[in-house]
PDB file of C-alpha atoms in Angstrom:
ATOM      1  CA  MET A 254    -115.024 -40.532 -70.215  1.00  0.00           C
ATOM      2  CA  GLY A 255    -112.921 -41.137 -67.186  1.00  0.00           C
ATOM      3  CA  LYS A 256    -109.196 -40.422 -67.085  1.00  0.00           C
ATOM      4  CA  ALA A 257    -108.237 -44.083 -67.519  1.00  0.00           C
ATOM      5  CA  GLU A 258    -110.627 -44.451 -70.448  1.00  0.00           C
ATOM      6  CA  VAL A 259    -109.172 -41.408 -72.183  1.00  0.00           C
ATOM      7  CA  GLU A 260    -105.677 -42.816 -71.745  1.00  0.00           C
ATOM      8  CA  GLU A 261    -106.827 -46.151 -73.179  1.00  0.00           C
ATOM      9  CA  MET A 262    -108.583 -44.440 -76.094  1.00  0.00           C
ATOM     10  CA  PHE A 263    -105.479 -42.629 -77.269  1.00  0.00           C
ATOM     11  CA  ALA A 264    -103.253 -45.638 -76.621  1.00  0.00           C
ATOM     12  CA  ARG A 265    -105.427 -47.599 -79.057  1.00  0.00           C
ATOM     13  CA  LEU A 266    -105.526 -44.831 -81.655  1.00  0.00           C
ATOM     14  CA  LYS A 267    -101.755 -44.508 -81.444  1.00  0.00           C
ATOM     15  CA  GLY A 268    -101.364 -48.255 -81.755  1.00  0.00           C
ATOM     16  CA  LEU A 269    -103.290 -48.203 -85.021  1.00  0.00           C
ATOM     17  CA  ASN A 270    -101.475 -45.136 -86.391  1.00  0.00           C
ATOM     18  CA  PRO A 271     -98.276 -44.279 -84.482  1.00  0.00           C
ATOM     19  CA  THR A 272     -97.324 -41.262 -86.604  1.00  0.00           C
ATOM     20  CA  PRO A 273    -100.496 -39.609 -87.944  1.00  0.00           C
ATOM     21  CA  GLU A 274    -100.175 -36.840 -90.495  1.00  0.00           C
ATOM     22  CA  THR A 275    -102.429 -34.354 -92.205  1.00  0.00           C
ATOM     23  CA  GLU A 276    -103.836 -35.516 -95.527  1.00  0.00           C
ATOM     24  CA  LEU A 277    -103.137 -32.099 -97.047  1.00  0.00           C
ATOM     25  CA  GLU A 278    -100.030 -32.155 -99.225  1.00  0.00           C
ATOM     26  CA  TYR A 279     -97.350 -29.562 -98.431  1.00  0.00           C
ATOM     27  CA  THR A 280     -93.603 -29.158 -98.122  1.00  0.00           C
ATOM     28  CA  THR A 281     -93.263 -25.798 -96.312  1.00  0.00           C
ATOM     29  CA  PRO A 282     -95.178 -23.931 -93.605  1.00  0.00           C
ATOM     30  CA  TYR A 283     -96.420 -21.497 -96.266  1.00  0.00           C
ATOM     31  CA  GLU A 284     -97.752 -24.276 -98.481  1.00  0.00           C
ATOM     32  CA  LEU A 285     -99.536 -25.721 -95.449  1.00  0.00           C
ATOM     33  CA  LEU A 286    -101.011 -22.317 -94.571  1.00  0.00           C
ATOM     34  CA  VAL A 287    -102.362 -21.890 -98.102  1.00  0.00           C
ATOM     35  CA  ALA A 288    -103.700 -25.464 -98.234  1.00  0.00           C
ATOM     36  CA  VAL A 289    -105.506 -25.145 -94.899  1.00  0.00           C
ATOM     37  CA  THR A 290    -106.964 -21.788 -95.937  1.00  0.00           C
ATOM     38  CA  LEU A 291    -108.277 -23.370 -99.134  1.00  0.00           C
ATOM     39  CA  SER A 292    -109.678 -26.374 -97.261  1.00  0.00           C
ATOM     40  CA  ALA A 293    -112.499 -24.489 -95.516  1.00  0.00           C
ATOM     41  CA  GLN A 294    -115.766 -26.110 -96.643  1.00  0.00           C
ATOM     42  CA  ALA A 295    -113.781 -28.274 -99.065  1.00  0.00           C
ATOM     43  CA  THR A 296    -112.226 -31.731 -98.975  1.00  0.00           C
ATOM     44  CA  ASP A 297    -108.515 -32.397 -98.576  1.00  0.00           C
ATOM     45  CA  VAL A 298    -108.679 -34.444-101.778  1.00  0.00           C
ATOM     46  CA  GLY A 299    -110.065 -31.476-103.699  1.00  0.00           C
ATOM     47  CA  VAL A 300    -107.501 -29.093-102.237  1.00  0.00           C
ATOM     48  CA  ASN A 301    -104.632 -31.452-103.069  1.00  0.00           C
ATOM     49  CA  LYS A 302    -105.761 -31.677-106.701  1.00  0.00           C
ATOM     50  CA  ALA A 303    -105.639 -27.887-106.933  1.00  0.00           C
ATOM     51  CA  THR A 304    -102.344 -27.355-105.110  1.00  0.00           C
ATOM     52  CA  ARG A 305    -100.592 -30.028-107.180  1.00  0.00           C
ATOM     53  CA  LYS A 306    -101.038 -27.621-110.101  1.00  0.00           C
ATOM     54  CA  LEU A 307    -100.600 -24.401-108.136  1.00  0.00           C
ATOM     55  CA  PHE A 308     -97.518 -25.046-106.003  1.00  0.00           C
ATOM     56  CA  PRO A 309     -95.141 -25.934-108.879  1.00  0.00           C
ATOM     57  CA  VAL A 310     -96.004 -22.503-110.321  1.00  0.00           C
ATOM     58  CA  ALA A 311     -96.343 -20.421-107.144  1.00  0.00           C
ATOM     59  CA  ASN A 312     -95.570 -21.660-103.630  1.00  0.00           C
ATOM     60  CA  THR A 313     -94.137 -18.569-101.912  1.00  0.00           C
ATOM     61  CA  PRO A 314     -95.796 -15.335-100.786  1.00  0.00           C
ATOM     62  CA  ALA A 315     -93.873 -13.410-103.450  1.00  0.00           C
ATOM     63  CA  ALA A 316     -94.974 -15.770-106.220  1.00  0.00           C
ATOM     64  CA  ILE A 317     -98.620 -15.780-105.085  1.00  0.00           C
ATOM     65  CA  ALA A 318     -98.639 -11.991-104.782  1.00  0.00           C
ATOM     66  CA  ALA A 319     -97.189 -11.711-108.279  1.00  0.00           C
ATOM     67  CA  LEU A 320     -99.818 -14.128-109.591  1.00  0.00           C
ATOM     68  CA  GLY A 321    -102.576 -11.893-108.249  1.00  0.00           C
ATOM     69  CA  VAL A 322    -106.228 -12.733-107.681  1.00  0.00           C
ATOM     70  CA  ASP A 323    -107.092 -13.202-111.352  1.00  0.00           C
ATOM     71  CA  GLY A 324    -104.010 -15.335-111.903  1.00  0.00           C
ATOM     72  CA  LEU A 325    -104.733 -17.521-108.875  1.00  0.00           C
ATOM     73  CA  LYS A 326    -108.397 -18.211-109.563  1.00  0.00           C
ATOM     74  CA  PRO A 327    -107.940 -20.693-112.430  1.00  0.00           C
ATOM     75  CA  TYR A 328    -105.824 -22.931-110.202  1.00  0.00           C
ATOM     76  CA  ILE A 329    -108.394 -23.114-107.413  1.00  0.00           C
ATOM     77  CA  ALA A 330    -111.649 -22.761-109.386  1.00  0.00           C
ATOM     78  CA  THR A 331    -112.656 -26.348-108.509  1.00  0.00           C
ATOM     79  CA  ILE A 332    -112.665 -25.501-104.785  1.00  0.00           C
ATOM     80  CA  GLY A 333    -115.746 -24.090-103.096  1.00  0.00           C
ATOM     81  CA  LEU A 334    -115.782 -20.342-102.409  1.00  0.00           C
ATOM     82  CA  PHE A 335    -112.750 -19.944-104.676  1.00  0.00           C
ATOM     83  CA  ASN A 336    -113.407 -16.267-105.409  1.00  0.00           C
ATOM     84  CA  THR A 337    -113.215 -15.263-101.752  1.00  0.00           C
ATOM     85  CA  LYS A 338    -110.363 -17.661-101.085  1.00  0.00           C
ATOM     86  CA  ALA A 339    -108.332 -16.240-103.979  1.00  0.00           C
ATOM     87  CA  GLU A 340    -108.708 -12.738-102.564  1.00  0.00           C
ATOM     88  CA  ASN A 341    -107.730 -13.913 -99.077  1.00  0.00           C
ATOM     89  CA  VAL A 342    -104.712 -15.952-100.203  1.00  0.00           C
ATOM     90  CA  VAL A 343    -103.302 -13.075-102.272  1.00  0.00           C
ATOM     91  CA  ALA A 344    -103.955 -10.540 -99.499  1.00  0.00           C
ATOM     92  CA  MET A 345    -102.333 -12.945 -97.040  1.00  0.00           C
ATOM     93  CA  ALA A 346     -99.252 -13.244 -99.245  1.00  0.00           C
ATOM     94  CA  ARG A 347     -98.879  -9.488 -99.446  1.00  0.00           C
ATOM     95  CA  LEU A 348     -99.265  -9.109 -95.688  1.00  0.00           C
ATOM     96  CA  LEU A 349     -96.659 -11.805 -95.048  1.00  0.00           C
ATOM     97  CA  LEU A 350     -94.252  -9.894 -97.275  1.00  0.00           C
ATOM     98  CA  GLU A 351     -95.015  -6.544 -95.636  1.00  0.00           C
ATOM     99  CA  ARG A 352     -95.008  -7.609 -91.992  1.00  0.00           C
ATOM    100  CA  HIS A 353     -93.099 -10.889 -91.712  1.00  0.00           C
ATOM    101  CA  GLY A 354     -90.440 -10.878 -94.406  1.00  0.00           C
ATOM    102  CA  GLY A 355     -92.336 -13.509 -96.366  1.00  0.00           C
ATOM    103  CA  GLU A 356     -92.177 -16.010 -93.497  1.00  0.00           C
ATOM    104  CA  VAL A 357     -95.125 -17.679 -91.770  1.00  0.00           C
ATOM    105  CA  PRO A 358     -95.191 -16.390 -88.180  1.00  0.00           C
ATOM    106  CA  ARG A 359     -95.056 -18.873 -85.320  1.00  0.00           C
ATOM    107  CA  ASP A 360     -97.511 -16.830 -83.315  1.00  0.00           C
ATOM    108  CA  ARG A 361    -101.259 -17.259 -82.940  1.00  0.00           C
ATOM    109  CA  ALA A 362    -102.148 -13.568 -82.910  1.00  0.00           C
ATOM    110  CA  ALA A 363    -100.024 -12.874 -85.984  1.00  0.00           C
ATOM    111  CA  LEU A 364    -101.517 -15.835 -87.829  1.00  0.00           C
ATOM    112  CA  GLU A 365    -105.098 -14.874 -86.986  1.00  0.00           C
ATOM    113  CA  ALA A 366    -104.408 -11.342 -88.218  1.00  0.00           C
ATOM    114  CA  LEU A 367    -103.862 -12.734 -91.725  1.00  0.00           C
ATOM    115  CA  PRO A 368    -106.791 -12.605 -94.192  1.00  0.00           C
ATOM    116  CA  GLY A 369    -108.756 -15.848 -94.267  1.00  0.00           C
ATOM    117  CA  VAL A 370    -107.060 -17.282 -91.179  1.00  0.00           C
ATOM    118  CA  GLY A 371    -109.208 -18.126 -88.184  1.00  0.00           C
ATOM    119  CA  ARG A 372    -108.461 -19.957 -84.966  1.00  0.00           C
ATOM    120  CA  LYS A 373    -108.760 -23.438 -86.493  1.00  0.00           C
ATOM    121  CA  THR A 374    -106.366 -22.645 -89.342  1.00  0.00           C
ATOM    122  CA  ALA A 375    -103.894 -21.070 -86.919  1.00  0.00           C
ATOM    123  CA  ASN A 376    -104.078 -24.168 -84.724  1.00  0.00           C
ATOM    124  CA  VAL A 377    -103.385 -26.477 -87.662  1.00  0.00           C
ATOM    125  CA  VAL A 378    -100.342 -24.466 -88.742  1.00  0.00           C
ATOM    126  CA  LEU A 379     -98.979 -24.154 -85.194  1.00  0.00           C
ATOM    127  CA  ASN A 380     -99.415 -27.889 -84.606  1.00  0.00           C
ATOM    128  CA  THR A 381     -98.445 -29.391 -87.954  1.00  0.00           C
ATOM    129  CA  ALA A 382     -95.803 -26.957 -89.185  1.00  0.00           C
ATOM    130  CA  PHE A 383     -94.281 -25.879 -85.870  1.00  0.00           C
ATOM    131  CA  GLY A 384     -94.964 -28.770 -83.487  1.00  0.00           C
ATOM    132  CA  GLU A 385     -97.105 -26.853 -81.019  1.00  0.00           C
ATOM    133  CA  PRO A 386     -99.542 -28.957 -78.909  1.00  0.00           C
ATOM    134  CA  THR A 387    -102.658 -27.198 -80.195  1.00  0.00           C
ATOM    135  CA  MET A 388    -106.107 -28.629 -80.910  1.00  0.00           C
ATOM    136  CA  ALA A 389    -107.695 -27.642 -84.232  1.00  0.00           C
ATOM    137  CA  VAL A 390    -111.377 -28.503 -83.898  1.00  0.00           C
ATOM    138  CA  ASP A 391    -113.208 -29.092 -87.178  1.00  0.00           C
ATOM    139  CA  THR A 392    -116.591 -30.757 -87.742  1.00  0.00           C
ATOM    140  CA  HIS A 393    -115.060 -34.238 -87.416  1.00  0.00           C
ATOM    141  CA  ILE A 394    -113.381 -33.534 -84.090  1.00  0.00           C
ATOM    142  CA  PHE A 395    -116.446 -31.702 -82.801  1.00  0.00           C
ATOM    143  CA  ARG A 396    -118.559 -34.761 -83.614  1.00  0.00           C
ATOM    144  CA  VAL A 397    -116.133 -37.319 -82.151  1.00  0.00           C
ATOM    145  CA  ALA A 398    -115.565 -35.327 -78.966  1.00  0.00           C
ATOM    146  CA  ASN A 399    -119.305 -35.068 -78.326  1.00  0.00           C
ATOM    147  CA  ARG A 400    -120.372 -38.540 -79.471  1.00  0.00           C
ATOM    148  CA  THR A 401    -117.776 -40.439 -77.537  1.00  0.00           C
ATOM    149  CA  GLY A 402    -118.066 -38.375 -74.390  1.00  0.00           C
ATOM    150  CA  LEU A 403    -114.386 -37.494 -74.620  1.00  0.00           C
ATOM    151  CA  ALA A 404    -114.895 -33.717 -74.422  1.00  0.00           C
ATOM    152  CA  PRO A 405    -118.526 -32.638 -74.832  1.00  0.00           C
ATOM    153  CA  GLY A 406    -119.251 -29.029 -75.693  1.00  0.00           C
ATOM    154  CA  LYS A 407    -121.875 -26.930 -77.450  1.00  0.00           C
ATOM    155  CA  THR A 408    -119.404 -24.780 -79.377  1.00  0.00           C
ATOM    156  CA  VAL A 409    -116.155 -25.390 -81.226  1.00  0.00           C
ATOM    157  CA  ARG A 410    -114.216 -23.315 -78.688  1.00  0.00           C
ATOM    158  CA  ALA A 411    -115.818 -25.165 -75.768  1.00  0.00           C
ATOM    159  CA  VAL A 412    -114.761 -28.488 -77.285  1.00  0.00           C
ATOM    160  CA  GLU A 413    -111.251 -27.181 -77.972  1.00  0.00           C
ATOM    161  CA  ASP A 414    -110.855 -26.040 -74.368  1.00  0.00           C
ATOM    162  CA  ALA A 415    -112.278 -29.315 -73.057  1.00  0.00           C
ATOM    163  CA  LEU A 416    -109.898 -31.366 -75.210  1.00  0.00           C
ATOM    164  CA  LEU A 417    -106.891 -29.366 -74.042  1.00  0.00           C
ATOM    165  CA  ARG A 418    -107.915 -30.152 -70.456  1.00  0.00           C
ATOM    166  CA  THR A 419    -108.747 -33.806 -71.113  1.00  0.00           C
ATOM    167  CA  VAL A 420    -106.199 -35.208 -73.565  1.00  0.00           C
ATOM    168  CA  PRO A 421    -103.066 -36.458 -71.759  1.00  0.00           C
ATOM    169  CA  GLY A 422    -100.081 -34.264 -72.487  1.00  0.00           C
ATOM    170  CA  HIS A 423     -98.053 -37.063 -74.057  1.00  0.00           C
ATOM    171  CA  TYR A 424    -100.752 -37.551 -76.703  1.00  0.00           C
ATOM    172  CA  LEU A 425    -101.629 -33.907 -77.334  1.00  0.00           C
ATOM    173  CA  GLN A 426     -99.210 -33.291 -80.211  1.00  0.00           C
ATOM    174  CA  ASP A 427    -100.886 -35.908 -82.425  1.00  0.00           C
ATOM    175  CA  ALA A 428    -104.359 -35.945 -80.900  1.00  0.00           C
ATOM    176  CA  HIS A 429    -106.079 -33.731 -83.426  1.00  0.00           C
ATOM    177  CA  HIS A 430    -104.831 -35.896 -86.310  1.00  0.00           C
ATOM    178  CA  TRP A 431    -106.078 -39.076 -84.637  1.00  0.00           C
ATOM    179  CA  LEU A 432    -109.475 -37.540 -83.938  1.00  0.00           C
ATOM    180  CA  ILE A 433    -109.882 -36.061 -87.429  1.00  0.00           C
ATOM    181  CA  LEU A 434    -109.016 -39.359 -89.109  1.00  0.00           C
ATOM    182  CA  HIS A 435    -111.291 -41.276 -86.746  1.00  0.00           C
ATOM    183  CA  GLY A 436    -114.159 -38.921 -87.548  1.00  0.00           C
ATOM    184  CA  ARG A 437    -113.461 -38.957 -91.272  1.00  0.00           C
ATOM    185  CA  TYR A 438    -113.221 -42.716 -91.743  1.00  0.00           C
ATOM    186  CA  VAL A 439    -114.890 -44.426 -88.763  1.00  0.00           C
ATOM    187  CA  CYS A 440    -117.084 -42.129 -86.677  1.00  0.00           C
ATOM    188  CA  LYS A 441    -118.752 -40.703 -89.781  1.00  0.00           C
ATOM    189  CA  ALA A 442    -121.610 -38.225 -89.578  1.00  0.00           C
ATOM    190  CA  ARG A 443    -124.435 -40.133 -91.213  1.00  0.00           C
ATOM    191  CA  ARG A 444    -123.567 -43.723 -90.405  1.00  0.00           C
ATOM    192  CA  PRO A 445    -120.704 -44.319 -87.997  1.00  0.00           C
ATOM    193  CA  ASP A 446    -118.845 -47.577 -88.595  1.00  0.00           C
ATOM    194  CA  CYS A 447    -119.197 -48.764 -85.010  1.00  0.00           C
ATOM    195  CA  PRO A 448    -118.450 -52.449 -85.741  1.00  0.00           C
ATOM    196  CA  HIS A 449    -114.962 -51.444 -86.952  1.00  0.00           C
ATOM    197  CA  CYS A 450    -114.368 -48.862 -84.209  1.00  0.00           C
ATOM    198  CA  ALA A 451    -111.303 -49.485 -82.039  1.00  0.00           C
ATOM    199  CA  ILE A 452    -112.823 -47.545 -79.126  1.00  0.00           C
ATOM    200  CA  ARG A 453    -116.394 -48.845 -79.357  1.00  0.00           C
ATOM    201  CA  ASP A 454    -116.421 -50.197 -75.798  1.00  0.00           C
ATOM    202  CA  LEU A 455    -115.201 -46.855 -74.411  1.00  0.00           C
ATOM    203  CA  CYS A 456    -117.598 -44.681 -76.424  1.00  0.00           C
ATOM    204  CA  ARG A 457    -120.691 -43.158 -74.803  1.00  0.00           C
ATOM    205  CA  TYR A 458    -122.680 -42.869 -78.059  1.00  0.00           C
ATOM    206  CA  LYS A 459    -126.102 -44.436 -77.451  1.00  0.00           C
ATOM    207  CA  ASP A 460    -127.130 -45.021 -81.067  1.00  0.00           C
ATOM    208  CA  LYS A 461    -124.221 -47.201 -82.178  1.00  0.00           C
ATOM    209  CA  THR A 462    -124.480 -48.760 -85.613  1.00  0.00           C
ATOM    210  CA  PRO A 463    -125.488 -52.410 -85.055  1.00  0.00           C
ATOM    211  CA  GLY A 464    -123.160 -55.231 -85.964  1.00  0.00           C
ATOM    212  CA  GLU A 465    -120.672 -57.561 -84.378  1.00  0.00           C
ATOM    213  CA  PRO A 466    -117.427 -55.868 -83.349  1.00  0.00           C
ATOM    214  CA  VAL A 467    -114.612 -56.471 -85.813  1.00  0.00           C
ATOM    215  CA  PRO A 468    -110.974 -56.620 -84.626  1.00  0.00           C
ATOM    216  CA  ALA A 469    -109.329 -53.272 -85.331  1.00  0.00           C
ATOM    217  CA  THR A 470    -106.592 -53.096 -87.944  1.00  0.00           C
ATOM    218  CA  ALA A 471    -104.325 -50.251 -88.973  1.00  0.00           C
TER     219      ALA A 471
END
């Protein structure tokens, strides 16, 4: 996409959803960190069902550490890879208590040093909890960036770097939310809903789903 097309793309996405938010439910940076850690290879809907039961019981590093791995597992047993995730979340809680006074650090290196936290999770926390203009590339964003021609890349990191170069600065804070939601509900993996796509005319995808364009609505 050209510079003007990128600007138009995000202007349209913003017009449809001026204040996009994560679909994970949280009230504190720590709750967000736990929710994002649990969301790997799981749906936000599934994570929310689990955390609605967990967070009223334990939503601080101290409470999670006290719960322990065996105590945590029943709350997250419906989430994929729950055994490993339980170990990581409890180890993370203990490390936050030992190194950061029980607070979630606003630092990429410190976040990525926590058990179960990779670059994508750190980016989500930095962006959503702390307002940093980061780009958390998941499968949806990877797909949208490549399909549309917005920021093609063969790896997640290549797409992240390309998006940081390409997305206009005034859209960067909310860009990853717009792209995730677009990939989740419109530019879907198996059958993209091209007739309802607000950026269909800008998109470079050659195999668009046939159908007459439908006026975009929020």
